[in-house]
Amino acid sequence: MKRGIVLSMLVALGALSLMVAAQQPGGGEAPRVVEVQKVKDNLYMLTGGGGNTSVFITTNGVVVVDTKNPGWGQPILDAIKTLTDKPVTTIINSHTHGDHVSGNVEFPATVDIVTQENTKTNMEKMTPNSSAQDQAVPTTTIFEAHGGKGLPTTTFKDRMTIGAGNDRVDLYYFGRGHTNGDAWVLFPSLRVVHAADIFSGKNVPLLDANNGGSAVAIPDTLQKAYDTLTDVETIVTGHSTLMTRADLLEYADFNRDFLSAVKAAKEAGQSVDEIASSWKIPPQYVGYAEPQPARVRNNASLAYQELEATGSR
């Protein structure tokens, strides 16, 4: 497969940034552009083509967190080649969604793919997220189409460690939120954690009821992450910029306030549609993205279902 690699080097905010464009075969499709931002020594964030990807260069190889949409595995590999000639040894998928796992199939079959155990189950089905327009479950998943390649080979329940010393990576599962298998990937020597879509950015989260997400649990899950990961200064979000531990605490409060607002609306007899059309981001949350009504409705509907299941009004 012939590919042209276009590199441009920029200095932004004192951090090295590379743009890598992988030209697609035939020349008819626009290049798939990956931007590489240095986070810390040996740790890079790759943006474009889906969720943010982390690339951690260790003594013996490269650890990749999340592999973006279909067709973006090779652009990730091309970007890694501009950073190191070491092989990719490990992929960690933060959760099941296609914009974070589909590139798996383009990596060598020797790569160990690690997920939380619920994510492995979800990836075997690839059920669409609960806010997707098309709710049809695929008859053949991207992994089945590649003979099972790209599915997890190693799983953990609550905690797992890969490597040691400066190469150490700690994996945590703090509970349901975005899905029921959201892995937090900590690089302790660098004081960085990759949170992915359970903290996708300063926005209303996507709470995926089809894959175990929870409107009731997410505030406590985020709080548990904040309380546990005390020696962290930088957070790689799912789809936004780098953030801080203070931002994480604020996001836990944001989700708790949303749940409280939904509870109050439910007690007042409001419908889910009424909440979706009237809820606004509280003024204390500065810099948050304008809420998508469909996402607000999805999250409010899930909260209603969970509150009713527990006997709350």
Short mmCIF file of C-alpha atoms in Angstrom, two decimals:
data_model
loop_
_atom_site.label_atom_id
_atom_site.label_comp_id
_atom_site.label_asym_id
_atom_site.label_seq_id
_atom_site.Cartn_x
_atom_site.Cartn_y
_atom_site.Cartn_z
CA MET A 1 0.00 0.00 0.00
CA LYS A 2 1.59 3.19 -1.16
CA ARG A 3 1.43 6.07 1.29
CA GLY A 4 2.87 9.54 1.26
CA ILE A 5 3.91 10.96 4.60
CA VAL A 6 3.71 14.68 5.03
CA LEU A 7 5.44 16.11 8.08
CA SER A 8 5.31 19.62 9.39
CA MET A 9 6.79 20.73 12.67
CA LEU A 10 5.19 23.37 14.80
CA VAL A 11 6.04 24.80 18.17
CA ALA A 12 2.88 25.57 20.12
CA LEU A 13 2.75 26.38 23.82
CA GLY A 14 6.31 25.12 24.08
CA ALA A 15 5.29 21.59 23.04
CA LEU A 16 6.39 19.71 19.96
CA SER A 17 3.56 19.10 17.51
CA LEU A 18 3.80 17.01 14.35
CA MET A 19 1.18 16.62 11.65
CA VAL A 20 1.30 13.30 9.84
CA ALA A 21 -0.87 12.76 6.77
CA ALA A 22 -1.26 9.25 5.37
CA GLN A 23 -2.30 9.44 1.70
CA GLN A 24 -4.98 6.90 0.86
CA PRO A 25 -4.67 4.50 -2.10
CA GLY A 26 -5.97 5.85 -5.41
CA GLY A 27 -5.62 9.47 -4.36
CA GLY A 28 -9.38 10.05 -4.34
CA GLU A 29 -9.81 10.22 -0.59
CA ALA A 30 -8.47 13.07 1.52
CA PRO A 31 -5.36 12.22 3.56
CA ARG A 32 -6.00 11.02 7.08
CA VAL A 33 -4.18 13.60 9.17
CA VAL A 34 -2.92 12.77 12.65
CA GLU A 35 -1.53 15.55 14.81
CA VAL A 36 1.07 14.50 17.35
CA GLN A 37 1.46 16.56 20.51
CA LYS A 38 4.19 15.89 23.04
CA VAL A 39 2.70 15.55 26.51
CA LYS A 40 5.82 14.53 28.48
CA ASP A 41 9.09 12.80 27.65
CA ASN A 42 8.19 9.56 25.83
CA LEU A 43 4.44 10.29 25.93
CA TYR A 44 2.49 11.78 23.03
CA MET A 45 -1.17 12.52 22.29
CA LEU A 46 -2.43 11.85 18.75
CA THR A 47 -5.54 13.71 17.64
CA GLY A 48 -7.76 13.36 14.59
CA GLY A 49 -9.75 10.42 13.27
CA GLY A 50 -11.70 9.67 16.42
CA GLY A 51 -10.86 9.67 20.10
CA ASN A 52 -7.52 10.91 21.38
CA THR A 53 -4.72 8.35 21.27
CA SER A 54 -1.81 8.15 23.72
CA VAL A 55 1.56 6.78 22.60
CA PHE A 56 3.96 5.78 25.42
CA ILE A 57 7.50 4.82 24.37
CA THR A 58 9.02 2.34 26.80
CA THR A 59 12.39 0.61 26.92
CA ASN A 60 11.22 -2.41 24.94
CA GLY A 61 8.40 -1.07 22.82
CA VAL A 62 5.39 1.19 22.44
CA VAL A 63 2.13 1.19 24.39
CA VAL A 64 -0.83 2.68 22.50
CA VAL A 65 -4.06 3.78 24.19
CA ASP A 66 -7.02 3.74 21.75
CA THR A 67 -6.79 3.35 17.98
CA LYS A 68 -9.51 5.62 16.51
CA ASN A 69 -12.02 4.98 13.71
CA PRO A 70 -11.79 2.39 10.93
CA GLY A 71 -8.87 3.11 8.63
CA TRP A 72 -6.88 5.09 11.19
CA GLY A 73 -4.67 2.32 12.52
CA GLN A 74 -2.06 2.80 9.78
CA PRO A 75 -1.92 6.61 10.21
CA ILE A 76 -1.26 5.97 13.92
CA LEU A 77 1.53 3.56 13.01
CA ASP A 78 2.93 6.10 10.55
CA ALA A 79 2.95 8.75 13.26
CA ILE A 80 4.69 6.41 15.69
CA LYS A 81 7.44 5.83 13.12
CA THR A 82 8.25 9.55 13.27
CA LEU A 83 8.84 9.19 17.02
CA THR A 84 10.62 5.85 17.41
CA ASP A 85 11.63 2.71 15.55
CA LYS A 86 10.49 0.53 18.45
CA PRO A 87 7.60 -1.88 17.78
CA VAL A 88 4.13 -1.52 19.23
CA THR A 89 3.82 -4.19 21.92
CA THR A 90 0.56 -3.27 23.63
CA ILE A 91 -2.78 -1.62 22.83
CA ILE A 92 -5.02 -0.55 25.69
CA ASN A 93 -8.60 0.16 24.68
CA SER A 94 -10.33 2.50 27.12
CA HIS A 95 -13.82 1.30 26.16
CA THR A 96 -15.81 -0.32 23.35
CA HIS A 97 -16.77 2.50 20.99
CA GLY A 98 -15.73 2.26 17.36
CA ASP A 99 -13.92 5.60 17.31
CA HIS A 100 -11.52 4.23 19.95
CA VAL A 101 -11.03 0.57 18.96
CA SER A 102 -11.50 0.12 15.20
CA GLY A 103 -7.88 0.80 14.29
CA ASN A 104 -6.88 -2.31 16.27
CA VAL A 105 -7.31 -4.47 13.17
CA GLU A 106 -4.48 -2.66 11.37
CA PHE A 107 -1.84 -3.44 14.00
CA PRO A 108 0.35 -6.55 13.94
CA ALA A 109 -1.29 -9.70 15.31
CA THR A 110 1.51 -9.99 17.89
CA VAL A 111 0.30 -6.91 19.79
CA ASP A 112 -1.30 -7.63 23.17
CA ILE A 113 -4.69 -5.88 23.42
CA VAL A 114 -5.79 -5.06 26.95
CA THR A 115 -9.23 -3.96 28.16
CA GLN A 116 -11.44 -4.01 31.22
CA GLU A 117 -13.36 -7.30 31.20
CA ASN A 118 -16.75 -5.72 30.41
CA THR A 119 -15.24 -3.94 27.42
CA LYS A 120 -14.12 -7.27 25.97
CA THR A 121 -17.72 -8.49 26.13
CA ASN A 122 -18.97 -5.26 24.56
CA MET A 123 -16.38 -5.37 21.76
CA GLU A 124 -17.52 -8.86 20.80
CA LYS A 125 -20.95 -7.36 20.01
CA MET A 126 -20.16 -3.72 19.04
CA THR A 127 -23.71 -2.61 19.89
CA PRO A 128 -24.25 1.02 18.77
CA ASN A 129 -24.22 3.63 21.51
CA SER A 130 -27.64 4.59 22.83
CA SER A 131 -27.63 8.04 21.20
CA ALA A 132 -26.73 6.81 17.70
CA GLN A 133 -29.32 7.34 14.97
CA ASP A 134 -28.79 3.82 13.66
CA GLN A 135 -29.48 1.36 16.47
CA ALA A 136 -29.04 -1.77 14.33
CA VAL A 137 -26.56 -4.22 15.83
CA PRO A 138 -24.01 -5.14 13.13
CA THR A 139 -24.40 -8.61 11.67
CA THR A 140 -20.61 -8.71 11.32
CA THR A 141 -18.35 -6.62 13.55
CA ILE A 142 -15.14 -5.06 12.27
CA PHE A 143 -13.26 -7.69 14.25
CA GLU A 144 -15.25 -10.61 12.80
CA ALA A 145 -14.59 -9.18 9.33
CA HIS A 146 -10.86 -9.53 10.11
CA GLY A 147 -11.03 -13.08 11.46
CA GLY A 148 -11.19 -11.98 15.10
CA LYS A 149 -8.09 -9.81 14.83
CA GLY A 150 -8.19 -6.73 17.08
CA LEU A 151 -10.23 -8.22 19.91
CA PRO A 152 -8.83 -8.10 23.47
CA THR A 153 -6.28 -10.74 24.41
CA THR A 154 -5.86 -9.67 28.06
CA THR A 155 -8.46 -8.33 30.50
CA PHE A 156 -8.62 -6.98 34.03
CA LYS A 157 -11.42 -6.38 36.52
CA ASP A 158 -10.49 -3.49 38.81
CA ARG A 159 -6.71 -3.02 38.63
CA MET A 160 -3.74 -4.15 36.56
CA THR A 161 -0.10 -3.13 36.15
CA ILE A 162 1.99 -3.42 32.99
CA GLY A 163 5.77 -2.92 33.14
CA ALA A 164 7.87 -1.51 35.95
CA GLY A 165 9.89 1.55 36.93
CA ASN A 166 9.64 4.43 34.47
CA ASP A 167 7.86 2.09 32.03
CA ARG A 168 5.07 1.26 34.46
CA VAL A 169 1.43 1.62 33.36
CA ASP A 170 -1.39 1.20 35.89
CA LEU A 171 -4.92 0.39 34.74
CA TYR A 172 -7.95 1.19 36.88
CA TYR A 173 -11.67 0.60 36.68
CA PHE A 174 -13.61 2.86 39.05
CA GLY A 175 -17.16 1.97 38.03
CA ARG A 176 -19.83 2.69 35.46
CA GLY A 177 -20.12 5.99 33.64
CA HIS A 178 -19.68 6.44 29.90
CA THR A 179 -19.95 2.62 29.62
CA ASN A 180 -19.57 -0.26 32.06
CA GLY A 181 -15.92 -0.81 31.14
CA ASP A 182 -14.16 2.56 31.22
CA ALA A 183 -10.44 2.02 31.85
CA TRP A 184 -8.27 4.79 33.30
CA VAL A 185 -4.65 4.46 32.12
CA LEU A 186 -2.09 5.96 34.49
CA PHE A 187 1.54 6.66 33.60
CA PRO A 188 2.78 7.16 37.18
CA SER A 189 6.35 8.22 36.38
CA LEU A 190 4.95 11.05 34.25
CA ARG A 191 1.96 11.92 36.48
CA VAL A 192 -0.39 11.61 33.50
CA VAL A 193 -3.64 9.65 33.20
CA HIS A 194 -5.54 8.87 30.01
CA ALA A 195 -9.22 9.11 30.98
CA ALA A 196 -10.79 8.85 27.50
CA ASP A 197 -14.54 9.32 27.14
CA ILE A 198 -15.60 9.11 30.75
CA PHE A 199 -13.99 12.57 30.73
CA SER A 200 -14.18 13.42 27.05
CA GLY A 201 -13.94 17.16 27.69
CA LYS A 202 -15.93 19.96 29.26
CA ASN A 203 -19.28 18.90 27.88
CA VAL A 204 -22.39 16.84 28.55
CA PRO A 205 -21.06 13.26 28.48
CA LEU A 206 -22.40 10.52 26.26
CA LEU A 207 -23.87 7.99 28.69
CA ASP A 208 -24.25 4.83 26.65
CA ALA A 209 -27.13 2.80 28.09
CA ASN A 210 -26.59 0.10 25.44
CA ASN A 211 -23.10 -0.61 26.78
CA GLY A 212 -23.70 -0.25 30.51
CA GLY A 213 -23.35 3.51 30.95
CA SER A 214 -24.94 5.12 33.99
CA ALA A 215 -26.26 8.60 34.77
CA VAL A 216 -26.60 7.72 38.43
CA ALA A 217 -23.13 6.21 38.85
CA ILE A 218 -20.95 8.58 36.83
CA PRO A 219 -20.63 11.35 39.46
CA ASP A 220 -19.37 8.85 42.04
CA THR A 221 -17.11 7.12 39.49
CA LEU A 222 -15.47 10.42 38.60
CA GLN A 223 -15.14 11.33 42.26
CA LYS A 224 -13.51 7.96 43.01
CA ALA A 225 -11.00 8.57 40.20
CA TYR A 226 -10.21 12.01 41.62
CA ASP A 227 -9.82 10.64 45.16
CA THR A 228 -7.61 7.74 44.03
CA LEU A 229 -5.38 9.37 41.43
CA THR A 230 -3.88 11.96 43.74
CA ASP A 231 -0.46 12.26 42.09
CA VAL A 232 -1.64 13.35 38.65
CA GLU A 233 -1.07 16.69 37.01
CA THR A 234 -2.20 16.04 33.42
CA ILE A 235 -5.27 14.27 32.03
CA VAL A 236 -5.64 13.09 28.43
CA THR A 237 -9.34 13.51 27.66
CA GLY A 238 -11.33 11.53 25.12
CA HIS A 239 -11.92 14.25 22.55
CA SER A 240 -10.63 17.55 23.92
CA THR A 241 -7.42 19.19 25.11
CA LEU A 242 -5.21 18.14 27.99
CA MET A 243 -6.77 18.95 31.35
CA THR A 244 -5.95 18.90 35.06
CA ARG A 245 -7.03 17.11 38.18
CA ALA A 246 -8.95 20.25 39.19
CA ASP A 247 -10.88 19.97 35.91
CA LEU A 248 -11.73 16.38 36.80
CA LEU A 249 -13.15 17.39 40.16
CA GLU A 250 -15.23 20.09 38.49
CA TYR A 251 -16.49 17.52 35.98
CA ALA A 252 -17.59 15.23 38.81
CA ASP A 253 -19.53 18.15 40.29
CA PHE A 254 -21.00 18.98 36.87
CA ASN A 255 -22.37 15.46 36.46
CA ARG A 256 -23.64 15.40 40.03
CA ASP A 257 -25.48 18.68 39.47
CA PHE A 258 -27.02 17.32 36.27
CA LEU A 259 -28.30 14.27 38.12
CA SER A 260 -29.73 16.47 40.88
CA ALA A 261 -31.49 18.62 38.27
CA VAL A 262 -33.02 15.56 36.64
CA LYS A 263 -34.17 14.22 40.00
CA ALA A 264 -35.82 17.55 40.81
CA ALA A 265 -37.50 17.68 37.40
CA LYS A 266 -38.76 14.13 37.79
CA GLU A 267 -40.19 14.90 41.21
CA ALA A 268 -41.90 17.95 39.71
CA GLY A 269 -43.60 15.75 37.14
CA GLN A 270 -41.63 16.91 34.10
CA SER A 271 -41.14 14.59 31.13
CA VAL A 272 -37.79 13.66 29.65
CA ASP A 273 -38.57 15.81 26.61
CA GLU A 274 -39.29 18.79 28.84
CA ILE A 275 -35.94 18.39 30.55
CA ALA A 276 -34.13 18.01 27.24
CA SER A 277 -35.62 21.23 25.89
CA SER A 278 -35.20 23.34 29.04
CA TRP A 279 -31.99 22.25 30.81
CA LYS A 280 -29.09 24.67 30.55
CA ILE A 281 -25.49 24.40 31.71
CA PRO A 282 -25.27 26.07 35.15
CA PRO A 283 -23.39 29.40 34.99
CA GLN A 284 -20.59 28.26 37.33
CA TYR A 285 -19.37 25.82 34.65
CA VAL A 286 -17.41 28.17 32.42
CA GLY A 287 -16.05 27.01 29.08
CA TYR A 288 -18.39 24.04 28.68
CA ALA A 289 -19.61 23.17 25.18
CA GLU A 290 -23.18 24.04 24.24
CA PRO A 291 -25.28 20.98 25.14
CA GLN A 292 -26.66 18.79 22.39
CA PRO A 293 -30.41 18.33 23.04
CA ALA A 294 -30.32 14.72 21.84
CA ARG A 295 -27.53 13.92 24.30
CA VAL A 296 -29.30 15.69 27.16
CA ARG A 297 -32.41 13.68 26.33
CA ASN A 298 -30.44 10.43 26.21
CA ASN A 299 -28.87 11.10 29.61
CA ALA A 300 -32.09 12.29 31.22
CA SER A 301 -33.94 9.26 29.89
CA LEU A 302 -31.28 6.95 31.32
CA ALA A 303 -31.41 8.75 34.67
CA TYR A 304 -35.21 8.37 34.77
CA GLN A 305 -34.92 4.65 34.09
CA GLU A 306 -32.28 4.16 36.76
CA LEU A 307 -34.14 6.25 39.36
CA GLU A 308 -37.36 4.33 38.71
CA ALA A 309 -35.52 1.03 39.02
CA THR A 310 -34.28 2.05 42.46
CA GLY A 311 -37.69 3.28 43.58
CA SER A 312 -36.86 7.00 43.44
CA ARG A 313 -39.65 9.26 42.32
#
